[in-house]
mmCIF file with all atom_site columns, C-alpha atoms in Angstrom:
data_model
loop_
_atom_site.group_PDB
_atom_site.id
_atom_site.type_symbol
_atom_site.label_atom_id
_atom_site.label_alt_id
_atom_site.label_comp_id
_atom_site.label_asym_id
_atom_site.label_entity_id
_atom_site.label_seq_id
_atom_site.pdbx_PDB_ins_code
_atom_site.Cartn_x
_atom_site.Cartn_y
_atom_site.Cartn_z
_atom_site.occupancy
_atom_site.B_iso_or_equiv
_atom_site.pdbx_formal_charge
_atom_site.auth_seq_id
_atom_site.auth_comp_id
_atom_site.auth_asym_id
_atom_site.auth_atom_id
_atom_site.pdbx_PDB_model_num
ATOM 1   C CA . MET L 1 1   ? -10.973 6.062   -1.291  1.00 0.00 ? 30  MET L CA 1
ATOM 2   C CA . SER L 1 2   ? -10.003 7.620   2.037   1.00 0.00 ? 31  SER L CA 1
ATOM 3   C CA . CYS L 1 3   ? -13.622 8.725   2.310   1.00 0.00 ? 32  CYS L CA 1
ATOM 4   C CA . CYS L 1 4   ? -14.580 5.073   2.526   1.00 0.00 ? 33  CYS L CA 1
ATOM 5   C CA . CYS L 1 5   ? -11.975 3.966   5.049   1.00 0.00 ? 34  CYS L CA 1
ATOM 6   C CA . GLU L 1 6   ? -13.060 2.897   8.491   1.00 0.00 ? 35  GLU L CA 1
ATOM 7   C CA . LYS L 1 7   ? -9.584  2.525   9.986   1.00 0.00 ? 36  LYS L CA 1
ATOM 8   C CA . ILE L 1 8   ? -6.308  3.683   8.394   1.00 0.00 ? 37  ILE L CA 1
ATOM 9   C CA . TYR L 1 9   ? -2.936  2.162   9.253   1.00 0.00 ? 38  TYR L CA 1
ATOM 10  C CA . LYS L 1 10  ? -0.308  4.896   8.912   1.00 0.00 ? 39  LYS L CA 1
ATOM 11  C CA . PHE L 1 11  ? 2.608   2.754   7.847   1.00 0.00 ? 40  PHE L CA 1
ATOM 12  C CA . CYS L 1 12  ? 5.334   5.345   7.749   1.00 0.00 ? 41  CYS L CA 1
ATOM 13  C CA . THR L 1 13  ? 5.813   8.937   6.820   1.00 0.00 ? 42  THR L CA 1
ATOM 14  C CA . GLU L 1 14  ? 8.966   9.056   4.738   1.00 0.00 ? 43  GLU L CA 1
ATOM 15  C CA . VAL L 1 15  ? 9.550   6.591   1.893   1.00 0.00 ? 44  VAL L CA 1
ATOM 16  C CA . PRO L 1 16  ? 11.955  7.084   -1.016  1.00 0.00 ? 45  PRO L CA 1
ATOM 17  C CA . SER L 1 17  ? 10.124  6.719   -4.330  1.00 0.00 ? 46  SER L CA 1
ATOM 18  C CA . CYS L 1 18  ? 12.387  3.878   -5.473  1.00 0.00 ? 47  CYS L CA 1
ATOM 19  C CA . ASP L 1 19  ? 12.044  1.768   -2.317  1.00 0.00 ? 48  ASP L CA 1
ATOM 20  C CA . THR L 1 20  ? 10.045  -1.454  -2.735  1.00 0.00 ? 49  THR L CA 1
ATOM 21  C CA . SER L 1 21  ? 10.664  -2.474  0.885   1.00 0.00 ? 50  SER L CA 1
ATOM 22  C CA . VAL L 1 22  ? 7.674   -0.421  2.055   1.00 0.00 ? 51  VAL L CA 1
ATOM 23  C CA . PHE L 1 23  ? 5.397   -2.807  0.161   1.00 0.00 ? 52  PHE L CA 1
ATOM 24  C CA . LYS L 1 24  ? 7.357   -5.857  1.242   1.00 0.00 ? 53  LYS L CA 1
ATOM 25  C CA . ASP L 1 25  ? 7.104   -4.904  4.914   1.00 0.00 ? 54  ASP L CA 1
ATOM 26  C CA . MET L 1 26  ? 3.525   -3.685  4.829   1.00 0.00 ? 55  MET L CA 1
ATOM 27  C CA . PHE L 1 27  ? 2.028   -6.719  3.118   1.00 0.00 ? 56  PHE L CA 1
ATOM 28  C CA . LYS L 1 28  ? 4.225   -9.626  4.285   1.00 0.00 ? 57  LYS L CA 1
ATOM 29  C CA . ASP L 1 29  ? 1.561   -10.877 6.722   1.00 0.00 ? 58  ASP L CA 1
ATOM 30  C CA . LEU L 1 30  ? -1.145  -11.243 4.069   1.00 0.00 ? 59  LEU L CA 1
ATOM 31  C CA . PRO L 1 31  ? -2.223  -14.779 3.197   1.00 0.00 ? 60  PRO L CA 1
ATOM 32  C CA . ASP L 1 32  ? -0.486  -16.281 0.170   1.00 0.00 ? 61  ASP L CA 1
ATOM 33  C CA . GLY L 1 33  ? -2.052  -15.053 -3.045  1.00 0.00 ? 62  GLY L CA 1
ATOM 34  C CA . SER L 1 34  ? -2.246  -12.345 -5.678  1.00 0.00 ? 63  SER L CA 1
ATOM 35  C CA . TYR L 1 35  ? -3.496  -8.879  -4.829  1.00 0.00 ? 64  TYR L CA 1
ATOM 36  C CA . SER L 1 36  ? -3.924  -5.397  -6.210  1.00 0.00 ? 65  SER L CA 1
ATOM 37  C CA . VAL L 1 37  ? -2.763  -2.452  -4.147  1.00 0.00 ? 66  VAL L CA 1
ATOM 38  C CA . GLU L 1 38  ? -5.035  0.448   -5.036  1.00 0.00 ? 67  GLU L CA 1
ATOM 39  C CA . LEU L 1 39  ? -3.754  3.913   -4.149  1.00 0.00 ? 68  LEU L CA 1
ATOM 40  C CA . ASP L 1 40  ? -5.648  7.189   -4.295  1.00 0.00 ? 69  ASP L CA 1
ATOM 41  C CA . PHE L 1 41  ? -3.802  9.776   -6.358  1.00 0.00 ? 70  PHE L CA 1
ATOM 42  C CA . LEU L 1 42  ? -5.688  13.025  -6.906  1.00 0.00 ? 71  LEU L CA 1
ATOM 43  C CA . ASP L 1 43  ? -8.716  12.038  -9.009  1.00 0.00 ? 72  ASP L CA 1
ATOM 44  C CA . SER L 1 44  ? -7.454  8.608   -10.034 1.00 0.00 ? 73  SER L CA 1
ATOM 45  C CA . VAL L 1 45  ? -6.485  5.244   -8.597  1.00 0.00 ? 74  VAL L CA 1
ATOM 46  C CA . ILE L 1 46  ? -3.063  3.698   -9.138  1.00 0.00 ? 75  ILE L CA 1
ATOM 47  C CA . LYS L 1 47  ? -3.174  -0.108  -9.171  1.00 0.00 ? 76  LYS L CA 1
ATOM 48  C CA . ILE L 1 48  ? -0.018  -2.045  -8.323  1.00 0.00 ? 77  ILE L CA 1
ATOM 49  C CA . PRO L 1 49  ? -0.085  -5.851  -8.494  1.00 0.00 ? 78  PRO L CA 1
ATOM 50  C CA . ILE L 1 50  ? 1.648   -7.761  -5.711  1.00 0.00 ? 79  ILE L CA 1
ATOM 51  C CA . SER L 1 51  ? 1.877   -11.407 -4.792  1.00 0.00 ? 80  SER L CA 1
ATOM 52  C CA . VAL L 1 52  ? 2.581   -13.022 -1.451  1.00 0.00 ? 81  VAL L CA 1
ATOM 53  C CA . ALA L 1 53  ? 4.087   -16.493 -0.953  1.00 0.00 ? 82  ALA L CA 1
ATOM 54  C CA . ALA L 1 54  ? 5.273   -17.690 2.465   1.00 0.00 ? 83  ALA L CA 1
ATOM 55  C CA . GLY L 1 55  ? 5.632   -14.124 3.738   1.00 0.00 ? 84  GLY L CA 1
ATOM 56  C CA . VAL L 1 56  ? 7.639   -12.982 0.715   1.00 0.00 ? 85  VAL L CA 1
ATOM 57  C CA . VAL L 1 57  ? 6.056   -10.105 -1.198  1.00 0.00 ? 86  VAL L CA 1
ATOM 58  C CA . THR L 1 58  ? 6.819   -9.717  -4.880  1.00 0.00 ? 87  THR L CA 1
ATOM 59  C CA . VAL L 1 59  ? 6.269   -6.316  -6.469  1.00 0.00 ? 88  VAL L CA 1
ATOM 60  C CA . ASP L 1 60  ? 7.691   -4.929  -9.693  1.00 0.00 ? 89  ASP L CA 1
ATOM 61  C CA . ALA L 1 61  ? 10.117  -2.105  -8.934  1.00 0.00 ? 90  ALA L CA 1
ATOM 62  C CA . ALA L 1 62  ? 8.949   -0.338  -12.112 1.00 0.00 ? 91  ALA L CA 1
ATOM 63  C CA . ASP L 1 63  ? 5.476   -0.043  -10.575 1.00 0.00 ? 92  ASP L CA 1
ATOM 64  C CA . ILE L 1 64  ? 6.930   1.584   -7.469  1.00 0.00 ? 93  ILE L CA 1
ATOM 65  C CA . LEU L 1 65  ? 8.889   4.059   -9.587  1.00 0.00 ? 94  LEU L CA 1
ATOM 66  C CA . THR L 1 66  ? 5.561   5.421   -10.886 1.00 0.00 ? 95  THR L CA 1
ATOM 67  C CA . LEU L 1 67  ? 5.057   6.829   -7.376  1.00 0.00 ? 96  LEU L CA 1
ATOM 68  C CA . ASN L 1 68  ? 7.325   9.772   -8.070  1.00 0.00 ? 97  ASN L CA 1
ATOM 69  C CA . GLU L 1 69  ? 5.360   12.672  -6.601  1.00 0.00 ? 98  GLU L CA 1
ATOM 70  C CA . SER L 1 70  ? 5.752   14.009  -3.080  1.00 0.00 ? 99  SER L CA 1
ATOM 71  C CA . PHE L 1 71  ? 2.383   12.787  -1.958  1.00 0.00 ? 100 PHE L CA 1
ATOM 72  C CA . THR L 1 72  ? 0.646   10.989  0.878   1.00 0.00 ? 101 THR L CA 1
ATOM 73  C CA . TYR L 1 73  ? -1.079  7.944   -0.559  1.00 0.00 ? 102 TYR L CA 1
ATOM 74  C CA . THR L 1 74  ? -4.080  6.247   0.990   1.00 0.00 ? 103 THR L CA 1
ATOM 75  C CA . GLY L 1 75  ? -4.826  2.797   -0.305  1.00 0.00 ? 104 GLY L CA 1
ATOM 76  C CA . LYS L 1 76  ? -6.524  -0.540  0.001   1.00 0.00 ? 105 LYS L CA 1
ATOM 77  C CA . VAL L 1 77  ? -5.495  -4.073  -0.786  1.00 0.00 ? 106 VAL L CA 1
ATOM 78  C CA . LYS L 1 78  ? -7.930  -5.953  -3.009  1.00 0.00 ? 107 LYS L CA 1
ATOM 79  C CA . ASP L 1 79  ? -8.048  -9.660  -3.740  1.00 0.00 ? 108 ASP L CA 1
ATOM 80  C CA . THR L 1 80  ? -8.600  -11.103 -7.215  1.00 0.00 ? 109 THR L CA 1
ATOM 81  C CA . ASP L 1 81  ? -12.377 -10.765 -6.750  1.00 0.00 ? 110 ASP L CA 1
ATOM 82  C CA . GLY L 1 82  ? -12.059 -7.050  -5.908  1.00 0.00 ? 111 GLY L CA 1
ATOM 83  C CA . ALA L 1 83  ? -12.873 -7.473  -2.219  1.00 0.00 ? 112 ALA L CA 1
ATOM 84  C CA . THR L 1 84  ? -10.943 -5.400  0.311   1.00 0.00 ? 113 THR L CA 1
ATOM 85  C CA . VAL L 1 85  ? -8.392  -7.391  2.303   1.00 0.00 ? 114 VAL L CA 1
ATOM 86  C CA . ASN L 1 86  ? -7.713  -6.019  5.768   1.00 0.00 ? 115 ASN L CA 1
ATOM 87  C CA . ILE L 1 87  ? -4.186  -5.532  7.043   1.00 0.00 ? 116 ILE L CA 1
ATOM 88  C CA . VAL L 1 88  ? -3.554  -6.754  10.589  1.00 0.00 ? 117 VAL L CA 1
ATOM 89  C CA . LYS L 1 89  ? -0.849  -5.006  12.615  1.00 0.00 ? 118 LYS L CA 1
ATOM 90  C CA . ASP L 1 90  ? -0.363  -5.550  16.350  1.00 0.00 ? 119 ASP L CA 1
ATOM 91  C CA . THR L 1 91  ? -3.718  -7.382  16.576  1.00 0.00 ? 120 THR L CA 1
ATOM 92  C CA . GLU L 1 92  ? -5.548  -4.390  15.044  1.00 0.00 ? 121 GLU L CA 1
ATOM 93  C CA . SER L 1 93  ? -7.327  -4.739  11.697  1.00 0.00 ? 122 SER L CA 1
ATOM 94  C CA . TYR L 1 94  ? -7.203  -1.924  9.129   1.00 0.00 ? 123 TYR L CA 1
ATOM 95  C CA . ASP L 1 95  ? -9.146  -1.615  5.886   1.00 0.00 ? 124 ASP L CA 1
ATOM 96  C CA . CYS L 1 96  ? -6.839  1.134   4.555   1.00 0.00 ? 125 CYS L CA 1
ATOM 97  C CA . PHE L 1 97  ? -3.227  2.135   4.858   1.00 0.00 ? 126 PHE L CA 1
ATOM 98  C CA . GLN L 1 98  ? -1.301  5.332   4.313   1.00 0.00 ? 127 GLN L CA 1
ATOM 99  C CA . PHE L 1 99  ? 2.293   6.305   3.547   1.00 0.00 ? 128 PHE L CA 1
ATOM 100 C CA . SER L 1 100 ? 4.119   9.298   2.090   1.00 0.00 ? 129 SER L CA 1
ATOM 101 C CA . ILE L 1 101 ? 6.564   9.363   -0.818  1.00 0.00 ? 130 ILE L CA 1
ATOM 102 C CA . TYR L 1 102 ? 9.494   11.733  -0.872  1.00 0.00 ? 131 TYR L CA 1
ATOM 103 C CA . PRO L 1 103 ? 11.335  11.493  -4.220  1.00 0.00 ? 132 PRO L CA 1
ATOM 104 C CA . GLY L 1 104 ? 15.054  11.871  -4.081  1.00 0.00 ? 133 GLY L CA 1
ATOM 105 C CA . LYS L 1 105 ? 15.490  10.530  -0.560  1.00 0.00 ? 134 LYS L CA 1
#
């Protein structure tokens, strides 16, 4: 997926594997709706469903716990039709995002 990114937002570099706040902070500005966060992991894609309502992001903590490898993930947000949804931060628009997981922190 990172091969297909035009602009990557590097959200943060040190996230505990059990912390759902990274998703809540990263995606709170998305329009209300249901989405799929798609993360590159080696030769596969991990899909994590999220929903946004009035700036509140809902994500299942069990899905976040699957991110238990020390790894830097690059991902995209997709809408229910499979189209990429850009993330806007500080007036800049990004088609991909990136963060690193550090289990045990």
